[in-house]
Short mmCIF file of C-alpha atoms in Angstrom, two decimals:
data_model
loop_
_atom_site.label_atom_id
_atom_site.label_comp_id
_atom_site.label_asym_id
_atom_site.label_seq_id
_atom_site.Cartn_x
_atom_site.Cartn_y
_atom_site.Cartn_z
CA MET A 1 11.14 -26.36 35.88
CA LYS A 2 14.05 -24.73 34.33
CA THR A 3 13.42 -27.13 30.94
CA THR A 4 10.02 -25.67 30.54
CA GLU A 5 11.07 -22.07 31.33
CA GLN A 6 13.74 -22.55 28.57
CA SER A 7 11.15 -24.09 26.24
CA LEU A 8 9.07 -21.00 26.79
CA ASP A 9 12.19 -18.49 26.40
CA ASN A 10 12.96 -20.32 23.11
CA SER A 11 9.30 -20.29 21.76
CA LYS A 12 9.27 -16.36 22.40
CA SER A 13 12.78 -16.14 20.63
CA SER A 14 11.42 -18.16 17.68
CA SER A 15 8.39 -16.08 17.40
CA LEU A 16 9.95 -12.62 17.47
CA ARG A 17 12.59 -14.00 15.02
CA ASP A 18 9.75 -15.13 12.67
CA ALA A 19 7.58 -12.04 13.21
CA LEU A 20 10.86 -10.02 12.50
CA LEU A 21 11.68 -11.90 8.92
CA LEU A 22 7.81 -11.63 8.15
CA ALA A 23 7.81 -7.99 8.55
CA ALA A 24 11.24 -7.37 6.55
CA GLY A 25 9.98 -9.58 3.57
CA LEU A 26 6.76 -7.61 3.76
CA ILE A 27 8.47 -4.39 3.57
CA LEU A 28 10.89 -5.98 0.70
CA LEU A 29 8.33 -7.14 -1.54
CA HIS A 30 6.20 -3.93 -0.95
CA MET A 31 9.02 -2.04 -2.45
CA PRO A 32 8.38 -2.77 -6.26
CA ALA A 33 5.20 -0.80 -5.81
CA GLY A 34 7.17 2.27 -5.20
CA LEU A 35 10.26 1.84 -7.40
CA PRO A 36 9.02 2.43 -10.89
CA ALA A 37 7.38 5.93 -9.40
CA PRO A 38 10.51 8.04 -10.34
CA LEU A 39 11.28 5.76 -13.57
CA TYR A 40 8.16 6.57 -15.25
CA PRO A 41 9.61 9.71 -17.07
CA LEU A 42 12.39 7.78 -18.29
CA TYR A 43 10.24 5.01 -19.32
CA GLN A 44 8.58 7.76 -21.22
CA ASP A 45 11.66 9.10 -22.73
CA THR A 46 12.96 5.36 -24.00
CA MET A 47 9.79 3.63 -24.61
CA GLY A 48 7.58 6.29 -25.89
CA ILE A 49 4.46 5.63 -23.36
CA GLY A 50 2.33 8.36 -22.25
CA PRO A 51 0.80 9.15 -19.05
CA GLY A 52 -2.39 7.53 -19.85
CA ILE A 53 -0.55 3.91 -20.22
CA VAL A 54 1.47 4.86 -17.13
CA SER A 55 -1.68 5.15 -15.07
CA MET A 56 -3.01 2.04 -16.58
CA LEU A 57 0.31 0.54 -15.60
CA PHE A 58 -0.34 1.11 -11.97
CA ALA A 59 -3.83 -0.17 -12.44
CA SER A 60 -2.47 -3.46 -13.90
CA TYR A 61 -0.43 -3.58 -10.51
CA ILE A 62 -3.42 -3.03 -8.56
CA ALA A 63 -5.24 -5.91 -10.59
CA GLY A 64 -2.40 -8.10 -9.80
CA THR A 65 -2.68 -7.46 -6.17
CA ILE A 66 -6.46 -8.52 -6.08
CA ILE A 67 -5.50 -11.60 -8.06
CA GLY A 68 -2.90 -12.29 -5.36
CA LEU A 69 -5.18 -11.64 -2.29
CA VAL A 70 -7.68 -14.22 -3.93
CA LEU A 71 -4.76 -16.89 -4.65
CA MET A 72 -3.17 -16.45 -0.84
CA PRO A 73 -5.06 -19.15 0.77
CA THR A 74 -3.71 -21.62 -1.93
CA ALA A 75 -0.45 -20.15 -1.99
CA VAL A 76 0.09 -20.36 1.99
CA ARG A 77 -1.05 -24.44 2.25
CA SER A 78 2.80 -24.88 1.44
CA ARG A 79 5.26 -23.48 4.13
CA TYR A 80 7.15 -22.76 1.16
CA GLY A 81 4.45 -20.65 -0.34
CA LEU A 82 6.24 -16.89 0.39
CA ILE A 83 9.59 -18.25 -0.97
CA TRP A 84 7.68 -19.29 -4.22
CA ALA A 85 6.22 -15.59 -4.22
CA CYS A 86 9.68 -14.24 -3.84
CA LEU A 87 10.79 -16.11 -6.92
CA LEU A 88 7.86 -14.76 -8.96
CA SER A 89 9.05 -11.37 -7.68
CA ILE A 90 12.56 -11.72 -9.25
CA ILE A 91 11.25 -12.79 -12.50
CA GLY A 92 9.07 -9.61 -12.29
CA ASP A 93 12.17 -7.82 -11.28
CA PHE A 94 13.82 -9.40 -14.59
CA LEU A 95 11.16 -8.06 -16.70
CA PHE A 96 11.77 -4.71 -15.64
CA ILE A 97 15.31 -4.73 -16.88
CA LEU A 98 14.55 -6.39 -20.18
CA ALA A 99 11.41 -4.39 -20.86
CA THR A 100 11.52 -2.48 -23.94
CA GLY A 101 7.76 -1.57 -24.31
CA ALA A 102 4.29 -1.36 -22.55
CA LEU A 103 3.79 -4.90 -22.88
CA GLY A 104 6.58 -5.94 -20.72
CA LEU A 105 5.85 -3.26 -18.35
CA PHE A 106 2.19 -4.75 -17.81
CA VAL A 107 3.55 -8.16 -17.13
CA ALA A 108 6.05 -6.94 -14.71
CA HIS A 109 3.35 -5.02 -12.58
CA ILE A 110 0.88 -7.71 -12.65
CA LEU A 111 3.67 -10.28 -11.31
CA GLN A 112 4.86 -7.89 -8.66
CA GLY A 113 0.98 -7.15 -7.76
CA ILE A 114 0.41 -11.03 -7.23
CA VAL A 115 3.50 -11.33 -5.17
CA LEU A 116 2.02 -8.45 -3.04
CA GLY A 117 -1.38 -9.78 -2.67
CA ILE A 118 0.10 -12.93 -1.41
CA PHE A 119 2.45 -11.36 1.29
CA THR A 120 -0.24 -8.84 2.14
CA GLY A 121 -3.01 -11.61 2.96
CA ALA A 122 -0.29 -14.09 4.19
CA VAL A 123 1.88 -11.98 6.55
CA PRO A 124 -0.92 -10.89 8.93
CA ALA A 125 -2.17 -14.46 9.27
CA ALA A 126 1.01 -15.80 10.30
CA LEU A 127 1.50 -13.13 12.71
CA ALA A 128 -1.99 -13.92 14.28
CA LYS A 129 -0.41 -17.32 15.15
CA LEU A 130 2.73 -16.37 16.58
CA ASP A 131 3.40 -16.18 20.38
CA LEU A 132 4.15 -12.57 20.69
CA ALA A 133 3.13 -12.12 23.99
CA GLN A 134 5.16 -9.64 26.08
CA LEU A 135 7.79 -9.48 23.17
CA GLY A 136 7.10 -5.77 23.01
CA LYS A 137 4.32 -3.79 21.29
CA ALA A 138 7.13 -2.52 18.87
CA VAL A 139 6.98 -5.85 16.80
CA GLY A 140 3.26 -5.57 16.05
CA ARG A 141 3.69 -1.70 15.17
CA ILE A 142 6.77 -2.18 12.82
CA THR A 143 4.46 -5.31 11.00
CA THR A 144 1.47 -3.28 10.79
CA SER A 145 3.19 -0.25 9.04
CA ALA A 146 5.48 -2.63 7.19
CA ASN A 147 3.41 -1.79 3.71
CA ALA A 148 3.61 1.76 4.16
CA ILE A 149 7.57 1.64 5.11
CA GLY A 150 8.36 -0.41 1.78
CA LEU A 151 6.34 2.09 -0.20
CA ALA A 152 8.12 5.03 1.88
CA VAL A 153 11.39 3.86 1.10
CA SER A 154 11.42 2.29 -2.31
CA PRO A 155 10.79 5.82 -4.43
CA LEU A 156 13.56 7.77 -2.64
CA TRP A 157 15.77 4.88 -3.20
CA SER A 158 15.16 4.30 -6.55
CA GLY A 159 15.25 8.37 -7.43
CA LEU A 160 18.66 8.57 -5.67
CA LEU A 161 20.01 5.59 -7.85
CA LEU A 162 18.62 7.08 -11.05
CA GLN A 163 20.14 10.35 -10.44
CA PHE A 164 23.53 9.62 -9.02
CA ALA A 165 24.22 5.86 -9.90
CA PRO A 166 25.19 4.04 -13.02
CA TRP A 167 22.98 1.94 -15.03
CA PRO A 168 19.74 4.18 -14.77
CA GLY A 169 16.87 2.50 -14.57
CA GLU A 170 18.43 -0.99 -13.90
CA LEU A 171 20.81 -0.97 -11.16
CA VAL A 172 17.62 -0.71 -8.56
CA TRP A 173 16.25 -3.93 -9.86
CA VAL A 174 19.69 -5.60 -9.81
CA ILE A 175 19.74 -4.66 -6.16
CA GLN A 176 16.33 -5.62 -5.57
CA ILE A 177 17.02 -9.24 -7.06
CA VAL A 178 20.05 -9.64 -4.68
CA ALA A 179 18.00 -8.57 -1.69
CA THR A 180 15.36 -10.86 -2.41
CA LEU A 181 17.40 -13.80 -2.77
CA ILE A 182 19.12 -13.21 0.40
CA VAL A 183 15.64 -12.75 2.26
CA ALA A 184 13.83 -15.53 0.48
CA PRO A 185 15.28 -18.56 2.32
CA PHE A 186 14.21 -17.34 5.76
CA LEU A 187 10.82 -16.74 4.90
CA ARG A 188 9.64 -20.20 5.45
CA LEU A 189 6.19 -20.30 7.18
CA PRO A 190 6.39 -21.51 10.74
CA SER A 191 4.47 -24.84 10.77
CA HIS A 192 1.40 -24.09 12.92
CA VAL A 193 0.53 -21.28 10.57
CA ASN A 194 -1.58 -22.99 8.43
CA THR A 195 -4.32 -24.76 10.93
CA PRO A 196 -7.47 -25.12 9.69
CA THR A 197 -10.12 -22.31 10.96
CA ASP A 198 -14.09 -22.22 11.15
CA SER A 199 -15.69 -21.58 7.84
CA VAL A 200 -17.11 -17.70 7.75
CA SER A 201 -19.92 -16.76 5.48
CA VAL A 202 -18.82 -13.98 2.94
CA ARG A 203 -22.45 -13.13 2.31
CA GLY A 204 -22.95 -12.58 5.97
CA ILE A 205 -20.10 -10.03 6.38
CA LEU A 206 -21.08 -8.29 3.18
CA ALA A 207 -24.42 -8.06 4.73
CA THR A 208 -23.13 -6.58 7.92
CA ILE A 209 -20.76 -3.93 5.87
CA ARG A 210 -23.91 -2.56 4.16
CA ARG A 211 -25.74 -1.87 7.38
CA GLY A 212 -22.86 -1.06 9.48
CA ARG A 213 -23.66 2.24 11.24
CA SER A 214 -20.32 3.68 10.16
CA MET A 215 -19.05 1.72 7.26
CA PRO A 216 -19.92 4.55 4.43
CA ALA A 217 -17.17 6.85 5.72
CA SER A 218 -14.95 4.21 6.49
CA PHE A 219 -14.96 2.66 2.83
CA ILE A 220 -14.91 6.32 1.50
CA VAL A 221 -11.53 7.17 3.45
CA GLY A 222 -9.90 3.84 2.56
CA PHE A 223 -10.72 4.65 -1.15
CA CYS A 224 -9.56 8.28 -1.03
CA ALA A 225 -6.48 7.02 0.90
CA PHE A 226 -5.53 4.29 -1.60
CA SER A 227 -6.34 6.41 -4.54
CA SER A 228 -4.48 9.51 -3.55
CA GLY A 229 -1.29 6.95 -2.69
CA ALA A 230 -1.70 5.68 -6.07
CA LEU A 231 -2.11 8.95 -8.03
CA LEU A 232 1.18 9.89 -6.64
CA SER A 233 2.92 6.69 -7.14
CA ALA A 234 1.61 6.48 -10.77
CA LEU A 235 2.03 9.96 -11.91
CA GLY A 236 3.64 11.98 -9.55
CA ALA A 237 6.81 12.08 -11.05
CA LEU A 238 5.76 12.84 -14.26
CA VAL A 239 3.48 15.70 -13.02
CA LEU A 240 6.58 17.40 -11.41
CA ARG A 241 8.43 16.79 -14.58
CA ASP A 242 5.80 18.33 -16.96
CA ALA A 243 3.86 21.20 -14.48
CA VAL A 244 7.04 21.77 -12.39
CA HIS A 245 9.53 21.49 -15.23
CA THR A 246 11.79 19.21 -12.71
CA ASN A 247 14.44 16.95 -13.85
CA ASN A 248 15.94 15.35 -10.86
CA GLY A 249 15.18 11.89 -10.07
CA ALA A 250 15.88 12.01 -6.21
CA LEU A 251 13.54 15.16 -5.95
CA GLU A 252 10.90 13.24 -7.53
CA GLY A 253 11.27 10.20 -5.44
CA PHE A 254 11.38 12.33 -2.44
CA VAL A 255 8.18 14.05 -3.20
CA VAL A 256 6.53 10.30 -3.81
CA SER A 257 8.41 8.97 -0.36
CA ILE A 258 7.04 11.82 1.68
CA CYS A 259 3.56 11.20 1.80
CA PHE A 260 4.28 7.13 2.54
CA ILE A 261 6.75 8.10 4.89
CA LEU A 262 4.12 10.37 7.03
CA SER A 263 1.58 7.35 6.38
CA ALA A 264 3.94 4.86 7.92
CA ILE A 265 4.71 6.98 10.96
CA ILE A 266 1.40 8.44 11.76
CA GLY A 267 -0.32 4.63 11.32
CA ALA A 268 2.37 3.32 13.89
CA VAL A 269 1.33 6.17 16.59
CA LYS A 270 -1.63 4.85 18.92
CA TRP A 271 -4.07 7.62 18.73
CA ARG A 272 -6.60 7.68 21.65
CA SER A 273 -9.94 8.98 20.09
CA ASN A 274 -13.28 7.44 18.90
CA ASP A 275 -13.32 5.59 15.59
CA LEU A 276 -15.41 8.03 13.36
CA GLY A 277 -13.30 10.72 14.89
CA MET A 278 -10.14 9.31 13.38
CA VAL A 279 -12.02 8.60 10.16
CA ARG A 280 -13.00 12.18 10.06
CA ILE A 281 -9.83 13.74 10.96
CA GLY A 282 -8.15 11.24 8.12
CA LEU A 283 -10.63 12.40 5.48
CA LEU A 284 -10.10 16.19 6.05
CA TRP A 285 -6.41 15.95 5.80
CA VAL A 286 -7.03 13.71 2.60
CA ALA A 287 -9.38 16.24 1.22
CA LEU A 288 -7.06 19.00 1.83
CA GLY A 289 -4.02 17.29 0.66
CA CYS A 290 -6.03 16.41 -2.64
CA PHE A 291 -7.04 19.74 -3.08
CA GLY A 292 -3.45 21.03 -2.84
CA LEU A 293 -2.20 18.48 -5.32
CA ALA A 294 -5.10 19.69 -8.10
CA ILE A 295 -4.10 23.43 -7.61
CA GLY A 296 -0.69 22.64 -7.47
CA ALA A 297 -0.81 20.68 -10.80
CA TYR A 298 -2.53 23.50 -12.68
CA VAL A 299 -0.34 26.25 -11.31
CA GLY A 300 2.96 24.05 -11.15
CA ILE A 301 4.12 25.22 -7.79
CA LEU A 302 6.63 22.54 -6.20
CA LEU A 303 6.25 23.84 -2.67
CA LEU A 304 2.42 23.22 -2.74
CA ILE A 305 2.82 19.98 -4.03
CA ILE A 306 5.09 18.87 -1.30
CA LEU A 307 3.06 20.18 1.44
CA SER A 308 -0.08 18.28 -0.13
CA ALA A 309 1.65 14.86 -0.18
CA ILE A 310 2.72 15.76 3.24
CA ALA A 311 -1.13 16.15 4.10
CA CYS A 312 -2.33 13.34 1.99
CA GLY A 313 0.26 10.89 4.10
CA VAL A 314 -0.98 12.46 7.60
CA GLY A 315 -4.86 11.55 6.27
CA GLN A 316 -3.61 8.15 5.16
CA GLY A 317 -2.06 7.12 8.68
CA ILE A 318 -5.20 8.53 10.59
CA GLY A 319 -8.01 7.60 8.39
CA LEU A 320 -6.89 3.68 7.52
CA GLN A 321 -6.06 3.07 11.21
CA GLY A 322 -9.78 4.36 12.21
CA ALA A 323 -11.46 2.87 9.53
CA THR A 324 -9.73 -0.50 10.19
CA GLU A 325 -10.79 -0.14 13.81
CA VAL A 326 -14.27 0.50 12.55
CA VAL A 327 -14.56 -2.78 10.30
CA ALA A 328 -12.73 -4.79 13.51
CA LEU A 329 -15.68 -3.57 15.90
CA GLU A 330 -18.51 -4.33 13.83
CA PHE A 331 -17.67 -8.16 13.79
CA ASP A 332 -16.71 -10.88 16.14
CA GLU A 333 -13.25 -12.59 16.67
CA ASN A 334 -14.31 -15.41 14.15
CA SER A 335 -15.18 -13.13 11.15
CA ARG A 336 -13.19 -10.06 11.90
CA ASN A 337 -10.01 -10.92 9.82
CA LYS A 338 -11.92 -11.83 6.80
CA ALA A 339 -14.11 -8.90 7.11
CA ILE A 340 -10.82 -6.47 7.35
CA SER A 341 -9.60 -8.35 4.35
CA ILE A 342 -12.80 -7.89 2.35
CA PHE A 343 -12.31 -4.02 3.37
CA PHE A 344 -8.79 -3.70 1.91
CA ILE A 345 -9.81 -6.04 -1.19
CA SER A 346 -12.53 -3.42 -1.76
CA CYS A 347 -10.03 -0.39 -1.58
CA TYR A 348 -7.83 -2.23 -4.02
CA VAL A 349 -10.31 -2.62 -6.53
CA GLY A 350 -11.76 1.04 -6.34
CA THR A 351 -8.10 1.96 -6.23
CA ALA A 352 -7.70 -0.32 -9.62
CA LEU A 353 -10.70 1.64 -11.18
CA ALA A 354 -9.81 5.17 -10.51
CA ALA A 355 -6.42 4.56 -11.94
CA LEU A 356 -8.32 3.41 -15.08
CA GLY A 357 -10.45 6.60 -14.96
CA VAL A 358 -7.65 8.99 -14.63
CA GLY A 359 -5.82 7.17 -17.61
CA SER A 360 -8.79 7.57 -19.46
CA LEU A 361 -8.99 11.36 -18.49
CA ILE A 362 -5.43 12.07 -18.84
CA ASN A 363 -6.12 11.00 -22.72
CA ALA A 364 -8.97 13.08 -23.16
CA THR A 365 -7.35 16.37 -21.27
CA GLY A 366 -3.79 16.07 -20.95
CA LEU A 367 -1.67 15.26 -17.70
CA PRO A 368 -2.10 18.41 -15.33
CA MET A 369 -5.68 18.84 -16.16
CA GLY A 370 -6.41 14.95 -15.76
CA PHE A 371 -4.07 14.61 -12.49
CA GLY A 372 -5.66 17.95 -10.69
CA GLY A 373 -9.10 16.91 -12.24
CA PHE A 374 -9.00 13.52 -10.35
CA ALA A 375 -7.28 15.10 -7.45
CA PHE A 376 -10.10 17.50 -7.12
CA LEU A 377 -12.72 14.76 -7.32
CA LEU A 378 -11.24 12.93 -4.52
CA ALA A 379 -11.19 16.14 -2.56
CA LEU A 380 -15.00 16.61 -3.03
CA LEU A 381 -15.30 12.82 -2.12
CA GLY A 382 -13.63 13.20 1.10
CA THR A 383 -15.83 16.07 2.03
CA VAL A 384 -18.93 13.71 1.16
CA GLY A 385 -17.11 11.51 3.65
CA ILE A 386 -16.98 13.90 6.45
CA ALA A 387 -20.74 14.92 5.94
CA LEU A 388 -21.43 11.01 6.43
CA SER A 389 -19.36 10.67 9.17
CA ARG A 390 -21.12 13.32 11.07
CA THR A 391 -24.50 11.70 10.80
CA GLN A 392 -23.00 8.59 12.55
CA LYS A 393 -22.62 7.46 16.02
CA PRO A 394 -18.97 6.55 17.12
CA TYR A 395 -17.79 3.66 18.85
CA LEU A 396 -15.07 4.37 21.31
CA ILE A 397 -11.50 2.97 20.54
CA THR A 398 -9.99 1.55 23.66
CA ARG A 399 -6.29 0.96 23.83
#
């Protein structure tokens, strides 16, 4: 009897350790998405790249993420798939250090995006197979918010190093390389994760998404949440430098980080509401935040931009939680995970197209006008989403 109890305790301890390591890996490998944000003004000065190119750099990162999500099933056939992904991330880190022009930065962004796509798809699948019963709800909340935590920490960390440390633009990548080398050996997937699963028809999932009662508003909040975050990550520091005339990497990193910090905190809180209620509230906050960003970019008011970034973060946390619940409730247990993956892939695709669009807009109109114009369009789209959500019948989310 004691042997059985000890075996169960050992299994739970092993699952807890694996879950925390996977969460730490997801946080660490999400950081390259935000680390360049305060560095873009430096790249602009040293490499001669314009804001339009910066926006397209972020689009290439999102494109890499989509590629990684597609490659994920192949990558995790081996227990060492995440370790190989870490090595690919290290190559991307070195490219950021060695890059002398836009081409090197494009390749680095694509590689880091591929790594993020693999981790984003593999980690939730691994966690779903672990025995986390009675180990505390905190583990699930931490892992759920791991991506937002990585995005929240990285711009602030990068900005502080840029402002106060030696080797501007390089030290942050050296530290990232060392941290990845330390964590990588512990990211071997548990042996029981890669078990075969029943085939689920993607065509059937897409058909359900098209006819779902609550889907339009959910996809709009997903698009607006991802796009507003991408707008701040790609161009926030440049707008502060150009419109507000800041020259402080730490401040610029903080403004970008505050959005993702709020998204991580709000997204980890359990909200007792119906699904469309959360989607509607999220859309309202994101729309207000984007409208504020548009005005802030035009008139150059730092406080307004900070408050708007906060509003976007709150909206992202609430809206994405509600939208994920909407998608989950439309599908049975066999197809739910794949449906949620399709939802997030569609958000990434939309964000990549948006980044390319805002890049073209900036080339035609200039940075403040292009940034503000795109933020205003997101605010209008959020308003449309609110109107659509009011015509749909909500589900009740019970937790």
